[in-house]
Coordinates of C-alpha atoms and ligand atoms in Angstrom, one line a residue:
M1 CA 13.1 -12.4 -18.7
D2 CA 12.6 -11.0 -15.2
L3 CA 16.2 -11.0 -13.7
F4 CA 13.9 -10.3 -10.3
I5 CA 12.9 -13.9 -9.9
G6 CA 16.1 -14.9 -8.0
P7 CA 15.9 -12.0 -5.7
R8 CA 12.0 -12.9 -5.1
K9 CA 12.8 -16.4 -4.6
R10 CA 15.3 -15.2 -1.8
L11 CA 12.7 -12.7 0.1
V12 CA 10.6 -15.4 0.3
E13 CA 13.0 -17.3 2.0
H14 CA 13.6 -14.8 4.4
L15 CA 10.1 -14.2 4.7
R16 CA 10.2 -18.3 5.8
E17 CA 12.8 -17.8 7.9
K18 CA 11.3 -14.9 10.2
G19 CA 8.1 -16.9 10.8
I20 CA 5.6 -17.3 7.8
S21 CA 4.1 -20.5 6.9
D22 CA 1.2 -20.0 5.1
E23 CA 2.1 -21.2 2.0
R24 CA -0.6 -19.6 0.1
V25 CA 0.7 -16.0 1.3
L26 CA 4.4 -16.8 0.4
K27 CA 3.4 -18.1 -3.1
A28 CA 1.4 -14.9 -3.9
I29 CA 5.1 -12.8 -3.1
E30 CA 7.2 -15.0 -5.4
K31 CA 4.9 -14.2 -8.0
V32 CA 4.3 -10.2 -7.7
P33 CA 7.0 -8.7 -9.7
R34 CA 7.4 -5.6 -6.3
H35 CA 9.7 -4.3 -8.4
L36 CA 7.0 -2.7 -10.8
F37 CA 5.4 -1.1 -7.6
V38 CA 8.1 1.0 -6.8
P39 CA 10.0 4.0 -8.2
E40 CA 12.6 2.9 -10.9
T41 CA 15.1 4.6 -9.0
T42 CA 14.5 1.7 -5.5
Q43 CA 14.0 -1.8 -8.3
A44 CA 17.4 -2.6 -7.0
Y45 CA 15.7 -2.5 -3.5
A46 CA 12.8 -3.9 -4.2
Y47 CA 13.5 -7.0 -2.9
D48 CA 14.8 -6.5 0.7
D49 CA 12.8 -6.7 3.7
T50 CA 12.2 -3.0 3.3
A51 CA 9.1 0.0 3.2
L52 CA 10.0 1.8 0.1
P53 CA 9.0 5.8 -0.6
I54 CA 6.9 5.3 -3.7
G55 CA 6.1 9.7 -3.4
Y56 CA 3.9 12.1 -1.9
G57 CA 5.1 10.8 1.4
Q58 CA 3.3 7.6 1.4
T59 CA 5.6 4.4 1.0
I60 CA 5.0 0.7 -0.4
S61 CA 5.0 -1.1 3.4
Q62 CA 7.5 -4.1 4.5
P63 CA 7.1 -7.2 2.9
Y64 CA 7.2 -9.1 6.2
T65 CA 4.4 -6.6 7.4
V66 CA 2.8 -7.6 4.5
A67 CA 2.9 -11.1 4.4
F68 CA 2.3 -11.3 8.5
M69 CA -1.1 -9.3 7.7
L70 CA -2.2 -11.2 4.9
E71 CA -1.0 -14.5 6.8
K72 CA -3.5 -13.5 9.7
L73 CA -6.6 -12.0 7.5
N74 CA -6.9 -15.6 6.2
V75 CA -8.6 -15.0 2.6
E76 CA -10.4 -18.1 1.1
P77 CA -10.5 -17.8 -3.4
G78 CA -14.1 -15.8 -4.2
H79 CA -13.9 -13.8 -0.7
K80 CA -14.9 -9.9 -1.3
V81 CA -12.1 -8.2 0.2
L82 CA -11.8 -3.7 1.0
D83 CA -8.0 -3.2 0.6
V84 CA -7.6 0.3 2.6
G85 CA -4.9 2.3 1.3
T86 CA -3.7 1.3 -2.6
G87 CA -0.7 2.9 -2.3
S88 CA 1.3 1.2 -4.4
G89 CA -1.3 -1.5 -5.7
Y90 CA 1.2 -4.5 -4.1
Q91 CA -1.0 -5.7 -1.4
A92 CA -4.2 -5.5 -3.8
A93 CA -1.9 -7.8 -6.5
L94 CA -1.0 -9.9 -3.4
L95 CA -4.7 -10.1 -2.7
S96 CA -5.4 -10.8 -6.0
E97 CA -3.2 -14.2 -6.0
L98 CA -5.0 -14.9 -3.3
G99 CA -7.7 -15.3 -5.1
A100 CA -9.7 -12.5 -3.7
D101 CA -12.3 -10.2 -5.3
V102 CA -10.4 -7.1 -4.5
Y103 CA -11.9 -3.0 -4.2
S104 CA -9.0 -1.1 -3.1
I105 CA -9.4 2.3 -2.1
E106 CA -6.8 5.6 -1.7
R107 CA -7.2 9.0 -0.9
I108 CA -4.2 10.3 -2.7
Y109 CA -5.4 11.4 -6.6
P110 CA -2.0 10.3 -8.3
L111 CA -1.8 7.6 -6.3
Y112 CA -5.0 5.9 -7.3
E113 CA -4.8 6.8 -10.4
E114 CA -0.7 5.5 -10.8
A115 CA -1.9 1.8 -8.9
K116 CA -5.1 1.7 -11.0
E117 CA -3.4 1.7 -14.4
R118 CA -0.1 -0.6 -13.2
L119 CA -2.7 -3.0 -11.7
A120 CA -4.8 -3.5 -15.1
N121 CA -1.7 -3.4 -17.3
L122 CA -0.7 -6.6 -15.0
G123 CA -3.8 -8.4 -15.9
Y124 CA -5.1 -8.0 -11.8
D125 CA -8.1 -7.8 -13.9
N126 CA -9.9 -8.9 -10.4
V127 CA -8.7 -5.8 -8.3
K128 CA -11.0 -2.4 -8.6
V129 CA -9.1 0.8 -7.3
F130 CA -11.6 3.9 -6.3
Y131 CA -10.8 7.7 -5.2
R132 CA -12.2 7.3 -1.5
D133 CA -11.7 8.2 2.3
G134 CA -10.7 5.0 4.0
W135 CA -13.0 6.6 6.9
I136 CA -16.0 6.5 5.3
G137 CA -14.9 2.9 3.4
L138 CA -16.6 2.0 0.0
P139 CA -20.5 0.8 1.6
E140 CA -21.9 0.4 -1.8
Y141 CA -20.5 -3.2 -2.3
A142 CA -20.9 -3.8 1.4
P143 CA -20.7 -6.3 2.9
Y144 CA -17.1 -7.8 2.7
D145 CA -15.4 -11.0 4.4
R146 CA -12.4 -9.1 5.5
I147 CA -11.3 -5.8 5.5
I148 CA -7.4 -5.0 5.2
V149 CA -6.1 -1.4 6.6
A150 CA -2.5 -0.3 5.6
A151 CA -2.5 3.3 7.7
A152 CA -2.9 3.5 11.3
A153 CA -6.2 5.5 12.7
P154 CA -6.3 6.3 16.9
Q155 CA -9.6 4.1 16.5
T156 CA -11.0 1.7 14.5
P157 CA -13.0 4.2 11.9
E158 CA -17.3 2.7 12.7
K159 CA -17.8 3.1 9.2
L160 CA -15.6 0.6 8.6
L161 CA -17.1 -1.7 11.2
K162 CA -20.5 -1.8 9.8
Q163 CA -19.3 -2.7 6.0
L164 CA -18.0 -6.0 7.8
K165 CA -19.7 -9.2 7.1
I166 CA -20.6 -11.1 10.1
G167 CA -18.4 -13.6 10.9
G168 CA -15.7 -11.3 8.8
I169 CA -12.5 -10.4 9.9
M170 CA -11.0 -7.1 9.8
I171 CA -6.9 -6.1 9.9
I172 CA -6.1 -2.4 11.2
P173 CA -3.0 -1.0 12.9
I174 CA -5.0 1.1 15.7
G175 CA -2.6 4.2 17.5
D176 CA -0.6 7.3 17.4
E177 CA 2.1 8.8 15.1
Y178 CA 4.3 7.2 17.9
F179 CA 2.9 3.8 18.5
Q180 CA 1.3 1.3 16.9
K181 CA -0.4 -1.6 17.2
L182 CA -1.7 -4.4 14.8
V183 CA -5.3 -5.6 15.9
R184 CA -7.4 -7.9 14.5
I185 CA -11.1 -8.0 14.8
K186 CA -13.5 -10.8 14.1
R187 CA -17.6 -9.5 13.9
I188 CA -19.2 -11.9 15.5
G189 CA -22.8 -10.5 15.6
E190 CA -24.5 -7.1 14.5
N191 CA -23.0 -5.1 17.2
E192 CA -19.9 -8.1 18.9
Y193 CA -16.6 -7.5 17.9
E194 CA -14.0 -9.6 19.1
K195 CA -10.6 -8.2 19.5
E196 CA -7.2 -9.9 19.4
D197 CA -3.8 -8.0 19.5
L198 CA -1.5 -8.5 17.0
G199 CA 1.8 -6.8 18.3
P200 CA 3.4 -3.5 17.5
F201 CA 4.0 -2.7 13.9
V202 CA 5.1 0.9 12.0
F203 CA 2.8 2.5 10.0
V204 CA 1.6 5.8 8.3
P205 CA -1.3 7.4 9.5
L206 CA -4.6 7.1 8.3
K207 CA -5.7 10.3 7.2
K208 CA -9.0 12.2 7.0
G209 CA -10.6 13.2 3.7
K210 CA -9.0 13.0 -0.1
E211 CA -6.2 14.9 -1.4
Ligands
SAH301 N1 -1.4 -0.9 0.6 C1 -0.4 0.0 0.2 C2 0.6 0.4 1.2 C3 0.5 1.8 1.1 S1 0.9 3.1 2.6 C4 0.5 -0.9 -0.7 O1 1.0 -2.0 -0.6 O2 1.9 0.2 -1.4 C5 -1.0 3.3 2.9 C6 -1.6 4.0 2.2 O3 -2.7 4.6 2.9 C7 -1.1 5.3 1.6 O4 -1.0 5.7 0.7 C8 -1.8 6.3 1.9 O5 -1.8 7.7 0.8 C9 -3.0 5.6 2.1 N2 -4.4 6.4 3.0 C10 -3.8 6.8 4.4 N3 -4.8 7.6 4.7 C11 -6.3 7.1 3.7 C12 -7.4 7.5 3.8 N4 -8.0 7.7 5.0 N5 -8.0 6.5 3.0 C13 -7.8 5.5 2.0 N6 -6.3 6.1 2.0 C14 -5.3 6.7 3.1

Protein backbone atom coordinates (compact mmCIF):
# COMPACT_ATOMS: atom_id res chain seq x y z
CA MET A 1 0.00 0.00 0.00
CA ASP A 2 1.24 3.47 -0.88
CA LEU A 3 1.00 5.63 2.25
CA PHE A 4 1.93 8.66 0.21
CA ILE A 5 -1.18 8.87 -1.99
CA GLY A 6 -2.77 11.49 0.31
CA PRO A 7 0.31 13.72 0.57
CA ARG A 8 0.79 13.48 -3.21
CA LYS A 9 -2.81 14.60 -3.84
CA ARG A 10 -2.29 17.50 -1.42
CA LEU A 11 0.86 18.52 -3.28
CA VAL A 12 -1.12 18.56 -6.53
CA GLU A 13 -3.79 20.78 -4.94
CA HIS A 14 -1.08 23.11 -3.67
CA LEU A 15 0.46 23.36 -7.17
CA ARG A 16 -2.97 24.09 -8.60
CA GLU A 17 -3.41 26.91 -6.10
CA LYS A 18 0.00 28.28 -7.08
CA GLY A 19 -1.17 28.53 -10.68
CA ILE A 20 -0.22 25.26 -12.39
CA SER A 21 -3.16 24.38 -14.61
CA ASP A 22 -1.91 21.79 -17.13
CA GLU A 23 -3.93 18.71 -16.15
CA ARG A 24 -1.48 16.31 -17.79
CA VAL A 25 1.40 17.70 -15.74
CA LEU A 26 -0.67 17.57 -12.53
CA LYS A 27 -1.73 14.00 -13.27
CA ALA A 28 1.91 12.97 -13.78
CA ILE A 29 2.86 14.55 -10.43
CA GLU A 30 0.00 12.70 -8.77
CA LYS A 31 1.35 9.45 -10.20
CA VAL A 32 5.14 9.56 -9.73
CA PRO A 33 6.24 8.43 -6.23
CA ARG A 34 8.61 11.33 -5.43
CA HIS A 35 9.47 9.74 -2.05
CA LEU A 36 11.31 7.00 -3.91
CA PHE A 37 13.57 9.60 -5.56
CA VAL A 38 14.92 11.11 -2.31
CA PRO A 39 17.09 9.61 0.46
CA GLU A 40 15.07 7.58 3.01
CA THR A 41 15.86 10.08 5.76
CA THR A 42 14.00 12.84 3.91
CA GLN A 43 11.03 10.79 2.69
CA ALA A 44 8.71 12.51 5.17
CA TYR A 45 9.30 15.78 3.30
CA ALA A 46 9.01 14.34 -0.21
CA TYR A 47 5.62 15.95 -0.82
CA ASP A 48 6.45 19.34 0.61
CA ASP A 49 6.93 21.92 -2.12
CA THR A 50 10.65 22.12 -1.58
CA ALA A 51 13.98 21.05 -3.08
CA LEU A 52 15.72 18.27 -1.12
CA PRO A 53 19.35 17.11 -1.01
CA ILE A 54 20.14 13.97 -3.03
CA GLY A 55 23.88 13.83 -2.21
CA TYR A 56 27.02 15.02 -4.05
CA GLY A 57 25.98 18.63 -3.37
CA GLN A 58 22.91 18.27 -5.61
CA THR A 59 19.18 18.57 -5.05
CA ILE A 60 15.94 17.25 -6.48
CA SER A 61 14.24 20.42 -7.78
CA GLN A 62 11.27 22.00 -6.02
CA PRO A 63 8.00 20.46 -7.31
CA TYR A 64 6.61 23.89 -8.29
CA THR A 65 9.70 24.61 -10.41
CA VAL A 66 9.47 21.24 -12.17
CA ALA A 67 5.72 21.65 -12.77
CA PHE A 68 6.20 25.19 -14.11
CA MET A 69 8.97 24.08 -16.47
CA LEU A 70 6.97 21.11 -17.72
CA GLU A 71 3.90 23.27 -18.26
CA LYS A 72 5.96 25.67 -20.38
CA LEU A 73 7.65 22.83 -22.27
CA ASN A 74 4.40 21.59 -23.89
CA VAL A 75 5.46 17.97 -24.17
CA GLU A 76 3.34 15.79 -26.41
CA PRO A 77 3.22 11.97 -26.46
CA GLY A 78 5.91 10.60 -28.76
CA HIS A 79 8.19 13.62 -28.39
CA LYS A 80 11.89 12.95 -28.16
CA VAL A 81 13.09 14.88 -25.10
CA LEU A 82 16.62 15.57 -23.87
CA ASP A 83 16.65 15.95 -20.07
CA VAL A 84 19.88 17.61 -18.92
CA GLY A 85 20.80 16.95 -15.26
CA THR A 86 19.16 13.61 -14.40
CA GLY A 87 19.85 14.06 -10.67
CA SER A 88 17.38 11.75 -8.91
CA GLY A 89 15.57 10.93 -12.16
CA TYR A 90 12.29 12.47 -10.90
CA GLN A 91 11.86 14.91 -13.77
CA ALA A 92 12.74 12.18 -16.26
CA ALA A 93 9.96 10.02 -14.74
CA LEU A 94 7.46 12.88 -15.13
CA LEU A 95 8.49 13.33 -18.77
CA SER A 96 7.98 9.62 -19.26
CA GLU A 97 4.46 9.87 -17.77
CA LEU A 98 3.78 12.64 -20.31
CA GLY A 99 4.47 10.09 -23.03
CA ALA A 100 7.91 11.31 -24.10
CA ASP A 101 10.87 9.22 -25.20
CA VAL A 102 13.35 10.52 -22.68
CA TYR A 103 17.12 10.83 -23.09
CA SER A 104 18.47 11.94 -19.73
CA ILE A 105 22.10 12.93 -19.06
CA GLU A 106 24.03 13.38 -15.80
CA ARG A 107 27.67 14.35 -15.14
CA ILE A 108 28.08 12.82 -11.64
CA TYR A 109 28.69 9.10 -12.00
CA PRO A 110 27.03 7.79 -8.80
CA LEU A 111 23.91 9.90 -9.41
CA TYR A 112 23.79 8.61 -12.99
CA GLU A 113 24.03 5.00 -11.78
CA GLU A 114 21.46 5.40 -9.02
CA ALA A 115 18.94 7.17 -11.23
CA LYS A 116 19.35 4.64 -14.02
CA GLU A 117 18.68 1.75 -11.64
CA ARG A 118 15.78 3.53 -9.90
CA LEU A 119 14.02 4.36 -13.19
CA ALA A 120 14.48 0.79 -14.45
CA ASN A 121 13.11 -0.66 -11.19
CA LEU A 122 10.07 1.59 -11.40
CA GLY A 123 9.42 0.41 -14.95
CA TYR A 124 10.20 3.64 -16.81
CA ASP A 125 11.20 1.82 -19.98
CA ASN A 126 11.00 4.90 -22.20
CA VAL A 127 13.78 6.68 -20.27
CA LYS A 128 17.41 6.15 -21.27
CA VAL A 129 20.03 7.53 -18.90
CA PHE A 130 23.57 8.47 -20.01
CA TYR A 131 26.73 9.60 -18.20
CA ARG A 132 27.39 12.76 -20.21
CA ASP A 133 28.16 16.47 -19.98
CA GLY A 134 25.25 18.81 -20.65
CA TRP A 135 27.56 21.32 -22.35
CA ILE A 136 28.04 18.68 -25.06
CA GLY A 137 24.57 17.13 -24.97
CA LEU A 138 23.78 13.84 -26.70
CA PRO A 139 24.31 14.48 -30.42
CA GLU A 140 23.93 10.82 -31.42
CA TYR A 141 20.16 10.90 -30.75
CA ALA A 142 19.54 14.50 -31.91
CA PRO A 143 17.48 16.33 -32.98
CA TYR A 144 15.10 16.64 -30.02
CA ASP A 145 11.55 18.03 -29.99
CA ARG A 146 12.19 19.36 -26.51
CA ILE A 147 15.22 20.04 -24.31
CA ILE A 148 14.90 20.73 -20.60
CA VAL A 149 17.87 21.78 -18.46
CA ALA A 150 17.78 21.50 -14.65
CA ALA A 151 20.96 23.48 -13.90
CA ALA A 152 21.83 27.11 -14.61
CA ALA A 153 24.37 28.21 -17.23
CA PRO A 154 25.83 31.68 -17.82
CA GLN A 155 24.71 31.31 -21.42
CA THR A 156 22.88 28.65 -23.43
CA PRO A 157 25.29 25.89 -24.51
CA GLU A 158 25.71 26.29 -28.28
CA LYS A 159 25.77 22.52 -28.80
CA LEU A 160 22.36 22.11 -27.17
CA LEU A 161 20.86 24.77 -29.42
CA LYS A 162 22.07 22.77 -32.42
CA GLN A 163 20.48 19.57 -31.07
CA LEU A 164 17.02 21.15 -31.00
CA LYS A 165 14.63 20.40 -33.86
CA ILE A 166 13.50 23.37 -35.93
CA GLY A 167 10.18 24.23 -34.28
CA GLY A 168 11.43 22.64 -31.05
CA ILE A 169 11.45 24.21 -27.59
CA MET A 170 14.11 24.35 -24.90
CA ILE A 171 13.67 25.51 -21.30
CA ILE A 172 16.88 26.49 -19.51
CA PRO A 173 17.82 28.57 -16.47
CA ILE A 174 20.33 31.26 -17.43
CA GLY A 175 22.43 33.18 -14.92
CA ASP A 176 25.33 33.16 -12.46
CA GLU A 177 25.48 31.70 -8.94
CA TYR A 178 23.46 34.60 -7.50
CA PHE A 179 20.69 35.23 -9.99
CA GLN A 180 19.03 32.99 -12.54
CA LYS A 181 16.02 33.33 -14.75
CA LEU A 182 14.20 30.69 -16.71
CA VAL A 183 14.28 31.16 -20.44
CA ARG A 184 12.15 29.46 -23.09
CA ILE A 185 13.85 29.20 -26.45
CA LYS A 186 12.11 28.21 -29.66
CA ARG A 187 14.21 27.27 -32.67
CA ILE A 188 12.40 28.87 -35.58
CA GLY A 189 15.03 28.41 -38.29
CA GLU A 190 18.50 26.99 -38.93
CA ASN A 191 20.11 29.91 -37.09
CA GLU A 192 17.05 31.65 -35.70
CA TYR A 193 15.84 31.42 -32.14
CA GLU A 194 13.03 33.15 -30.31
CA LYS A 195 13.56 33.78 -26.58
CA GLU A 196 11.05 34.39 -23.82
CA ASP A 197 11.91 35.31 -20.22
CA LEU A 198 9.87 33.21 -17.76
CA GLY A 199 11.04 34.91 -14.56
CA PRO A 200 13.49 34.33 -11.69
CA PHE A 201 14.12 30.86 -10.21
CA VAL A 202 16.85 29.15 -8.18
CA PHE A 203 18.98 26.34 -9.67
CA VAL A 204 22.30 24.59 -9.06
CA PRO A 205 25.00 25.46 -11.66
CA LEU A 206 25.49 23.60 -14.94
CA LYS A 207 29.09 22.49 -14.41
CA LYS A 208 31.66 21.74 -17.08
CA GLY A 209 32.94 18.20 -17.66
CA LYS A 210 32.17 14.95 -15.85
CA GLU A 211 32.93 13.73 -12.30
N1 LIG B 1 16.16 16.86 -12.79
C1 LIG B 1 16.76 16.54 -11.50
C2 LIG B 1 17.28 17.79 -10.83
C3 LIG B 1 18.67 17.61 -10.35
S1 LIG B 1 19.56 19.08 -9.98
C4 LIG B 1 15.78 15.77 -10.64
O1 LIG B 1 14.62 15.65 -11.02
O2 LIG B 1 16.18 15.27 -9.59
C5 LIG B 1 20.58 19.30 -11.42
C6 LIG B 1 21.44 18.13 -11.83
O3 LIG B 1 22.20 18.61 -12.95
C7 LIG B 1 22.45 17.64 -10.81
O4 LIG B 1 22.29 16.27 -10.63
C8 LIG B 1 23.81 17.97 -11.43
O5 LIG B 1 24.82 17.02 -11.15
C9 LIG B 1 23.44 17.96 -12.91
N2 LIG B 1 24.39 18.69 -13.76
C10 LIG B 1 25.05 19.84 -13.50
N3 LIG B 1 25.84 20.17 -14.53
C11 LIG B 1 25.68 19.18 -15.48
C12 LIG B 1 26.24 18.95 -16.75
N4 LIG B 1 27.14 19.78 -17.30
N5 LIG B 1 25.85 17.86 -17.44
C13 LIG B 1 24.94 16.99 -16.92
N6 LIG B 1 24.38 17.15 -15.70
C14 LIG B 1 24.74 18.24 -14.98
